[in-house]
Coordinates of C-alpha atoms in Angstrom, one line a residue:
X1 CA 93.0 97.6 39.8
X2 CA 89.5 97.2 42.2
X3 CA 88.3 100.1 39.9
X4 CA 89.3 98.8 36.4
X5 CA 87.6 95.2 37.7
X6 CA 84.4 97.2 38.3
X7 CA 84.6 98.5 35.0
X8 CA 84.9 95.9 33.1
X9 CA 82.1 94.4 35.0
X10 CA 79.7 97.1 34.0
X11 CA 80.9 97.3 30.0
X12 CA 80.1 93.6 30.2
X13 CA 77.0 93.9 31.9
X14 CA 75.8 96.1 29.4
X15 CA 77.6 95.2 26.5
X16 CA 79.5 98.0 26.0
X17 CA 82.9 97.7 23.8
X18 CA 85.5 100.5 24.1
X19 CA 87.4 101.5 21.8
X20 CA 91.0 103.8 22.8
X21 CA 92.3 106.6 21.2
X22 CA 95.1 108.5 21.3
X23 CA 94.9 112.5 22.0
X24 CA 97.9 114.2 21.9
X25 CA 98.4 116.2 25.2
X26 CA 98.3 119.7 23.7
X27 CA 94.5 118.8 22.4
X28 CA 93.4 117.1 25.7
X29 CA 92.7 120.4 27.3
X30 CA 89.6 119.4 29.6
X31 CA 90.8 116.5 30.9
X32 CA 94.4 118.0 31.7
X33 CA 93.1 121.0 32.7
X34 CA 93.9 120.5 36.6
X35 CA 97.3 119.5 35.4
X36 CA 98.4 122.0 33.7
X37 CA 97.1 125.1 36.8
X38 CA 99.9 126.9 37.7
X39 CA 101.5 126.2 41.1
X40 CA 102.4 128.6 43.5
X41 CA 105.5 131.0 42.4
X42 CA 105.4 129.8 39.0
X43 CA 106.3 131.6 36.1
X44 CA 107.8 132.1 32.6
X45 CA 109.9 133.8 30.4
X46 CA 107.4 135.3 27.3
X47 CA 106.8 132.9 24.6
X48 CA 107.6 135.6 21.8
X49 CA 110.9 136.0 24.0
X50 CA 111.9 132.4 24.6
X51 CA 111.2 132.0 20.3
X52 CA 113.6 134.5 19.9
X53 CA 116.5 133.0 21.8
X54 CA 116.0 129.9 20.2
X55 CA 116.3 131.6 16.8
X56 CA 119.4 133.1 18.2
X57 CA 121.5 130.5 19.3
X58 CA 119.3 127.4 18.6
X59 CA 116.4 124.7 19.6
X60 CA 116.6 123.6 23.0
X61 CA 116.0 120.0 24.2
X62 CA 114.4 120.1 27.6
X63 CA 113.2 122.7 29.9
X64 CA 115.3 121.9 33.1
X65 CA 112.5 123.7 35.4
X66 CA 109.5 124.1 34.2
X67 CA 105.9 122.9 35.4
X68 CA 102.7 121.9 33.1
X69 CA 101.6 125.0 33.3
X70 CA 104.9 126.8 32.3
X71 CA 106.9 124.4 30.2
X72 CA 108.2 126.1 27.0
X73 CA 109.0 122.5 25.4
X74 CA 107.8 119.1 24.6
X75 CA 110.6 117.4 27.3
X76 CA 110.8 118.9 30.9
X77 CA 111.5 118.4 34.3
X78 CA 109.9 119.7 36.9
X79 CA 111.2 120.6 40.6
X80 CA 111.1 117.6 43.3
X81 CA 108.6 119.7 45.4
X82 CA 106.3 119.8 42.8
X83 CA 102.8 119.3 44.4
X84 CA 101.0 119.3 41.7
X85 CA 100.2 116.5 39.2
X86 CA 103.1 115.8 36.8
X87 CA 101.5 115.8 33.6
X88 CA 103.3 115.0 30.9
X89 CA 106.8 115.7 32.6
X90 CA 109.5 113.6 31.2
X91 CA 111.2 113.7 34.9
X92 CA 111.1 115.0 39.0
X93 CA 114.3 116.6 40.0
X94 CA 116.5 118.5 37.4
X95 CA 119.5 117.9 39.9
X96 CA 119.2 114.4 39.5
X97 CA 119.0 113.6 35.9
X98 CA 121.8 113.5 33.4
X99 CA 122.5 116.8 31.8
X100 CA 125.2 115.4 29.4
X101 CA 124.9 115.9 25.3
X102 CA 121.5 118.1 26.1
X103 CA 120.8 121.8 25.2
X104 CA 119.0 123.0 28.0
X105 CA 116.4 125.8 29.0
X106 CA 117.8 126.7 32.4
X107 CA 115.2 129.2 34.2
X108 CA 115.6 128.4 37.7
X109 CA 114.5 130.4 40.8
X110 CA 117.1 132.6 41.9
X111 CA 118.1 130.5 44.7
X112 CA 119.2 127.4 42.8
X113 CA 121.6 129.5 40.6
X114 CA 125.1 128.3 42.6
X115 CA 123.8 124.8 42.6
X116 CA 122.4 125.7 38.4
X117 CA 126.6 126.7 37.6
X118 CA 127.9 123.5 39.7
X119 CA 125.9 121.1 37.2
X120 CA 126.9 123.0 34.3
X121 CA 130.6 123.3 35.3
X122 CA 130.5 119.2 36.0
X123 CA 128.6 118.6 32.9
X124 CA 129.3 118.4 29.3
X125 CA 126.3 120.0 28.1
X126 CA 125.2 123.5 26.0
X127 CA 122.6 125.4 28.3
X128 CA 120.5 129.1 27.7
X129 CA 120.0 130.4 31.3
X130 CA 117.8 133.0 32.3
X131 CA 118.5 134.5 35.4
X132 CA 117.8 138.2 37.0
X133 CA 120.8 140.5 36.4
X134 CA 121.5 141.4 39.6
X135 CA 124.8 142.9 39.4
X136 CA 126.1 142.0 43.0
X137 CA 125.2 138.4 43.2
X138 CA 128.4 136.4 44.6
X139 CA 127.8 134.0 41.4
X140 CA 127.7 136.5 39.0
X141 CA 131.7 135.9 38.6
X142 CA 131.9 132.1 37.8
X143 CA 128.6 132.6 34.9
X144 CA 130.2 135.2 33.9
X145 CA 133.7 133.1 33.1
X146 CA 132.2 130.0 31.7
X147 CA 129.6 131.7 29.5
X148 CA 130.6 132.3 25.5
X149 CA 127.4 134.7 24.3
X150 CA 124.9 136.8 26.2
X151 CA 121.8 139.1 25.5
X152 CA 120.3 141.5 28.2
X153 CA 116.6 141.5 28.9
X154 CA 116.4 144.6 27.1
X155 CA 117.6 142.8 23.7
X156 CA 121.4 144.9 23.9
X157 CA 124.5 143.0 24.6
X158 CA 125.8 143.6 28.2
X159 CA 128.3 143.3 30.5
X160 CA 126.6 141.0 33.1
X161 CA 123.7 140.0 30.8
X162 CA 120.8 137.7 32.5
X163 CA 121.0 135.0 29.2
X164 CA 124.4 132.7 29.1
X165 CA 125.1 129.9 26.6
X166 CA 127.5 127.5 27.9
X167 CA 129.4 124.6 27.0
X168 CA 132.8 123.3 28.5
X169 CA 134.2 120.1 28.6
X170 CA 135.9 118.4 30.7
X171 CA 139.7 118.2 30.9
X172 CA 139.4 114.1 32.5
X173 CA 142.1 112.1 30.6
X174 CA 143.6 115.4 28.5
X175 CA 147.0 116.9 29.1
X176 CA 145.5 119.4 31.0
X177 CA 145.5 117.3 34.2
X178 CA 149.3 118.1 34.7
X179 CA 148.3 121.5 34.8
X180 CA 145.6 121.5 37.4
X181 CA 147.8 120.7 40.5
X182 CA 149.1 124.3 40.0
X183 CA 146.2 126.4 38.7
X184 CA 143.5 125.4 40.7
X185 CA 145.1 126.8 43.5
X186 CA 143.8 130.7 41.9
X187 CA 140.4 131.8 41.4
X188 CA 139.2 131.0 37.5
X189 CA 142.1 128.3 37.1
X190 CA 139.6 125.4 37.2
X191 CA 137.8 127.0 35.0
X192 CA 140.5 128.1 32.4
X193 CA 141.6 124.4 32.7
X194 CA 138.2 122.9 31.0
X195 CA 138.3 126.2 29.1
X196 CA 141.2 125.1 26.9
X197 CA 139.9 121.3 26.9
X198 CA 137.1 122.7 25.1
X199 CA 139.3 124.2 22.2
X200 CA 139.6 121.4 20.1
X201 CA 136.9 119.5 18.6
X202 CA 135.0 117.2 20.2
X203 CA 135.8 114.7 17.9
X204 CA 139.5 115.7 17.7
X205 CA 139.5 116.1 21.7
X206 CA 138.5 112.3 21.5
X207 CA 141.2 110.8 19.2
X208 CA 144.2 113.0 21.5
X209 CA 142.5 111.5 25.0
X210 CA 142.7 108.3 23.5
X211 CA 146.5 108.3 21.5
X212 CA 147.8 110.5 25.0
X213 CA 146.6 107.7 27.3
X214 CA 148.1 104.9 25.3
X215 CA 151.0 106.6 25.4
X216 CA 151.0 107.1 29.0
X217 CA 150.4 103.4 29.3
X218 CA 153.5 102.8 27.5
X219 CA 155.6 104.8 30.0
X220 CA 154.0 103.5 33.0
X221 CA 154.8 100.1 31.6
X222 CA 158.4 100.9 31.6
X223 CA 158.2 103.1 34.9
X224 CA 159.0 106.1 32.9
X225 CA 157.2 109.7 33.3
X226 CA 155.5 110.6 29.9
X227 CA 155.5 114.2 30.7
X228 CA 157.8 115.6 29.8
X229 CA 159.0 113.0 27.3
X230 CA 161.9 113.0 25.4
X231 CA 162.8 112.4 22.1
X232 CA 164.6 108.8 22.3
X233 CA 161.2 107.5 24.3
X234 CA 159.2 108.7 21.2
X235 CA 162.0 106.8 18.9
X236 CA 161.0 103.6 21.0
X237 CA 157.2 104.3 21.5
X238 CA 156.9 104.1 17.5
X239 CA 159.0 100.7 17.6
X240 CA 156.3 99.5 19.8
X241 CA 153.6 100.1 17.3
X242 CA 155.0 98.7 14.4
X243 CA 155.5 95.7 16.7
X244 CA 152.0 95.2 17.3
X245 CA 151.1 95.3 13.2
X246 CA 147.6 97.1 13.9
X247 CA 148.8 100.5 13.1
X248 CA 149.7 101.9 9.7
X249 CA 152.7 103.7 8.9
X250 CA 150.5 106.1 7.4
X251 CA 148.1 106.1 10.2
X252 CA 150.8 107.2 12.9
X253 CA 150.3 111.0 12.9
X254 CA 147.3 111.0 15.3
X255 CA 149.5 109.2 17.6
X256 CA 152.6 111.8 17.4
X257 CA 150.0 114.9 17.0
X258 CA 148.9 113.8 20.5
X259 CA 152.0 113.4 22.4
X260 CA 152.9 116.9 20.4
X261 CA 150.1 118.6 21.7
X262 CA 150.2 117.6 25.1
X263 CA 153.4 118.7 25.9
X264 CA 152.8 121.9 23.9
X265 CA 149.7 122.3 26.3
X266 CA 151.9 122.5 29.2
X267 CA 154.6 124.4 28.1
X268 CA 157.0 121.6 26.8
X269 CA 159.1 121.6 23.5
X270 CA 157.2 118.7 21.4
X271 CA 158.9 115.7 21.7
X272 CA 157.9 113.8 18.4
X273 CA 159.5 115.4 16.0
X274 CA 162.8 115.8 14.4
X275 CA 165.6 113.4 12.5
X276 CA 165.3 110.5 14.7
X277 CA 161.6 110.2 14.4
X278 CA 161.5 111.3 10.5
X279 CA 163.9 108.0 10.1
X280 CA 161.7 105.7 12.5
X281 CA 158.5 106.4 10.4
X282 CA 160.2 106.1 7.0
X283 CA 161.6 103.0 8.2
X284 CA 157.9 101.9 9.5
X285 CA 156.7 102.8 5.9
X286 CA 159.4 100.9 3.9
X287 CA 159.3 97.8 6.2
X288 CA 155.5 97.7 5.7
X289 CA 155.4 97.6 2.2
X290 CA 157.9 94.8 2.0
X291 CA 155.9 93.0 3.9
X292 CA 153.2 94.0 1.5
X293 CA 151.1 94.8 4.5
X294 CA 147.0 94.9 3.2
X295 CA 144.4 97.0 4.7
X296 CA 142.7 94.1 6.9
X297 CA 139.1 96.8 6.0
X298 CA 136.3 94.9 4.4
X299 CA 133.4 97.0 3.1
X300 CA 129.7 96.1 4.4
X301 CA 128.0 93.7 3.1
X302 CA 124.8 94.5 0.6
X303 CA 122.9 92.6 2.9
X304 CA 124.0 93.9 5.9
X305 CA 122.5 97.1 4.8
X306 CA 119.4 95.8 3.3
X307 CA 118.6 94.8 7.3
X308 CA 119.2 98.0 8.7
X309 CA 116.7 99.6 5.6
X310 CA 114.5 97.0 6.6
X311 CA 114.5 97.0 10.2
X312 CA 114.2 101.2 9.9
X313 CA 111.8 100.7 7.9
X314 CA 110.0 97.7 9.5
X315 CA 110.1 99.7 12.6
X316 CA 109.1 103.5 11.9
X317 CA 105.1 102.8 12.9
X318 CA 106.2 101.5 16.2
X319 CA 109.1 104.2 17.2
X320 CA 106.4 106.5 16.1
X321 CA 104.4 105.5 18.7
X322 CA 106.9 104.8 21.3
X323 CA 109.1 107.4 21.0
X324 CA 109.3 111.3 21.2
X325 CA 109.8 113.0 18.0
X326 CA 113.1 114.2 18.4
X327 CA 114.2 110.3 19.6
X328 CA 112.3 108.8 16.3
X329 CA 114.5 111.3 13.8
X330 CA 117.4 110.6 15.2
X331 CA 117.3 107.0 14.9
X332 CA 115.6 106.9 11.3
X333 CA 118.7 109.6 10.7
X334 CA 121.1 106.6 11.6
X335 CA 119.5 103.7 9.6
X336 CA 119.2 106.4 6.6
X337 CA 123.4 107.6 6.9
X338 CA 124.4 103.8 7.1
X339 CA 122.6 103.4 4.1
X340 CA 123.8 106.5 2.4
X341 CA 127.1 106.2 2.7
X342 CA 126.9 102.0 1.6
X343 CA 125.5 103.8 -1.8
X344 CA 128.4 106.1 -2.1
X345 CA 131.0 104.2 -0.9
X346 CA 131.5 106.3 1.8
X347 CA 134.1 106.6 4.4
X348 CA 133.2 105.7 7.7
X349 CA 132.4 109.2 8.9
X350 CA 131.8 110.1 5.7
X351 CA 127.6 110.8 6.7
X352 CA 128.1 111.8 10.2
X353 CA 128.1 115.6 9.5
X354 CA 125.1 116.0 7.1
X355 CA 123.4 119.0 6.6
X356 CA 120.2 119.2 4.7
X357 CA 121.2 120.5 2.0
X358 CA 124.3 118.1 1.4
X359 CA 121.8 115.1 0.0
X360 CA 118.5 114.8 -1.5
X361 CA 116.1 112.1 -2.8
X362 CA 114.5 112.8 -6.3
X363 CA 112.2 110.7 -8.6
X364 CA 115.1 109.1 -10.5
X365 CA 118.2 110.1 -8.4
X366 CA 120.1 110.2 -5.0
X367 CA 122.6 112.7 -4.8
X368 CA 125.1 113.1 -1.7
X369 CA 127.8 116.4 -1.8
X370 CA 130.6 116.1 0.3
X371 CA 131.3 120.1 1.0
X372 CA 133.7 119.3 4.5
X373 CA 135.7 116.2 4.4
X374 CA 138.3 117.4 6.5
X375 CA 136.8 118.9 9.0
X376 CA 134.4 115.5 10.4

């Protein structure tokens, strides 16, 4: 601050006006010059390389270790020893950020590899890693079982390749909890645990958790255990819904498909099916319509949208400016599927899953194709 006073001292003195201007990092060489020197033991995977990986499996988000001077992206972190400056690093520490919903460049330094496949296993995250191939590394094992692709340096698909994309969920609040008292007692049973958690969509994964824990409520409620479950406490489980009047007879498969799958997970016969349940949700069906049950939906108002247009608009110079690239897209992406899907009278998710080349804007048109409506 004693050095900004004595500035503006002198530009007054002299009456000097200044006027700022903003120079995007990769153009202010001269004066980031000492920021972006290369620190001892620093070094890179070849850009022509690192381009090709992306193209193979996709665009990264961040470089998890990475330094000024070696940084293959926009966002990265760089080690907490770090002694030099931090230039434009978006944060210290890659072990103490949040790894979740990123696609990471993962090239540590061979020693942090056990503490690199810890994160990923804990995280719910898709990750290229480049480490050596060394073919008797204790570790080599667990990347090995939690990878799904791999390239070795010399561009030919191997055994214990150096490059591993991985993703795995995690099995918290899914069927597979039952299963984990008994198969994480053997080596790869953890692992084949968050392995089948990450079969299903991520979306479909969601609306079981949810439907499975409700449902578990319900038992716990009546100090009964929902797994396995019989047939009779599914009967009464659907007589608890249509008590509460908030689900729809024809809404009640999501419920059933959970309790279904869950006990198929874990080697059970599915308790939601049959005669007795096939009467219980005709029954629902009929006694709804008597009731002449409405869907209790509205649709958004005009105006409603005309704000978000307005605010997105309104607000594009200043997330511009704010905010990374990446972070501006994705928010403009928002305000534009809200809108989108207003003009269509879309479902809900009806613009969550847009491609490119599923809409377009012309001179006298908006069109919108809807090419996978099941499959959101």
């Amino acid at each position: 601050m004693a050095e900004l006073r004595t500035l503006w001292r002198l530009l007054h003195a002299y009456d000097i006006a200044l006027h700022p201007v903003y120079i995007r990092s990769a153009a202010n060489r001269i004066a980031d010059a000492a920021s972006r020197m290369a620190a001892h033991r620093d070094y890179t995977l070849a850009r022509p390389h690192f381009e090709r990986l992306q193209r193979r499996w996709g665009w990264c988000t961040v470089d998890a270790f990475a330094s000024p001077a070696t940084a293959q992206l926009p966002r990265y972190w760089v080690p907490a020893h770090h002694t030099l400056d931090y230039g434009g690093a978006e944060a210290v520490d890659a072990f103490a950020q949040a790894w979740d919903d990123e696609f990471l460049w993962v090239h540590p330094p061979p020693s942090l590899v056990p503490h690199v496949l810890q994160m990923l296993q804990r995280s719910r995250c898709l990750a290229m890693v480049c480490i050596p191939a060394w073919r008797t590394a204790p570790w080599l094992g667990t990347l090995a079982a939690i990878s799904t692709d791999s390239l070795a340096s010399g561009g030919v698909p191997g055994k214990h390749p150096p490059h591993h994309v991985l993703r795995l969920r995690r099995a918290d609040g899914t069927a597979f909890e039952h299963l984990r008292p008994v198969v994480s007692r053997w080596k790869g049973g953890e692992t084949a645990v968050r392995l089948a958690a990450t079969a299903l969509e991520s979306s479909t994964a969601r609306s079981y958790g949810r439907h499975w824990l409700a449902f578990c409520e319900w038992c716990a409620a009546h100090d009964l255990d929902p797994m396995p479950a019989t047939q009779r406490m599914v009967f009464a489980y659907i007589g608890f819904l249509a008590e509460k009047g908030t689900v729809a007879a024809d809404s009640l498969q999501p419920y059933l498909s959970a309790i279904n799958s869950a006990h198929a997970d874990c080697g059970y016969d599915r308790p939601a099916l049959g005669h007795l349940i096939a009467r219980a949700r005709q029954g629902m069906r009929r006694a709804q319509a008597l009731a002449a049950t409405r869907d209790t939906r509205v649709p958004l108002p005009a105006e409603a949208v005309l704000r978000v247009l307005r605010h997105a608009c309104a607000s594009a110079r200043a997330w511009r400016r704010d905010l990374s690239a990446a972070a501006c897209a994705h928010l403009l992406r928002g305000a534009y599927a809200v809108c989108l899907s207003f003009l269509f009278f879309g479902r809900q998710d009806s613009c969550v899953a847009l491609r490119t080349h599923d809409h377009g804007i012309q001179p006298d048109a908006i069109w919108l194709r809807l090419t996978r409506p099941w499959s959101w």
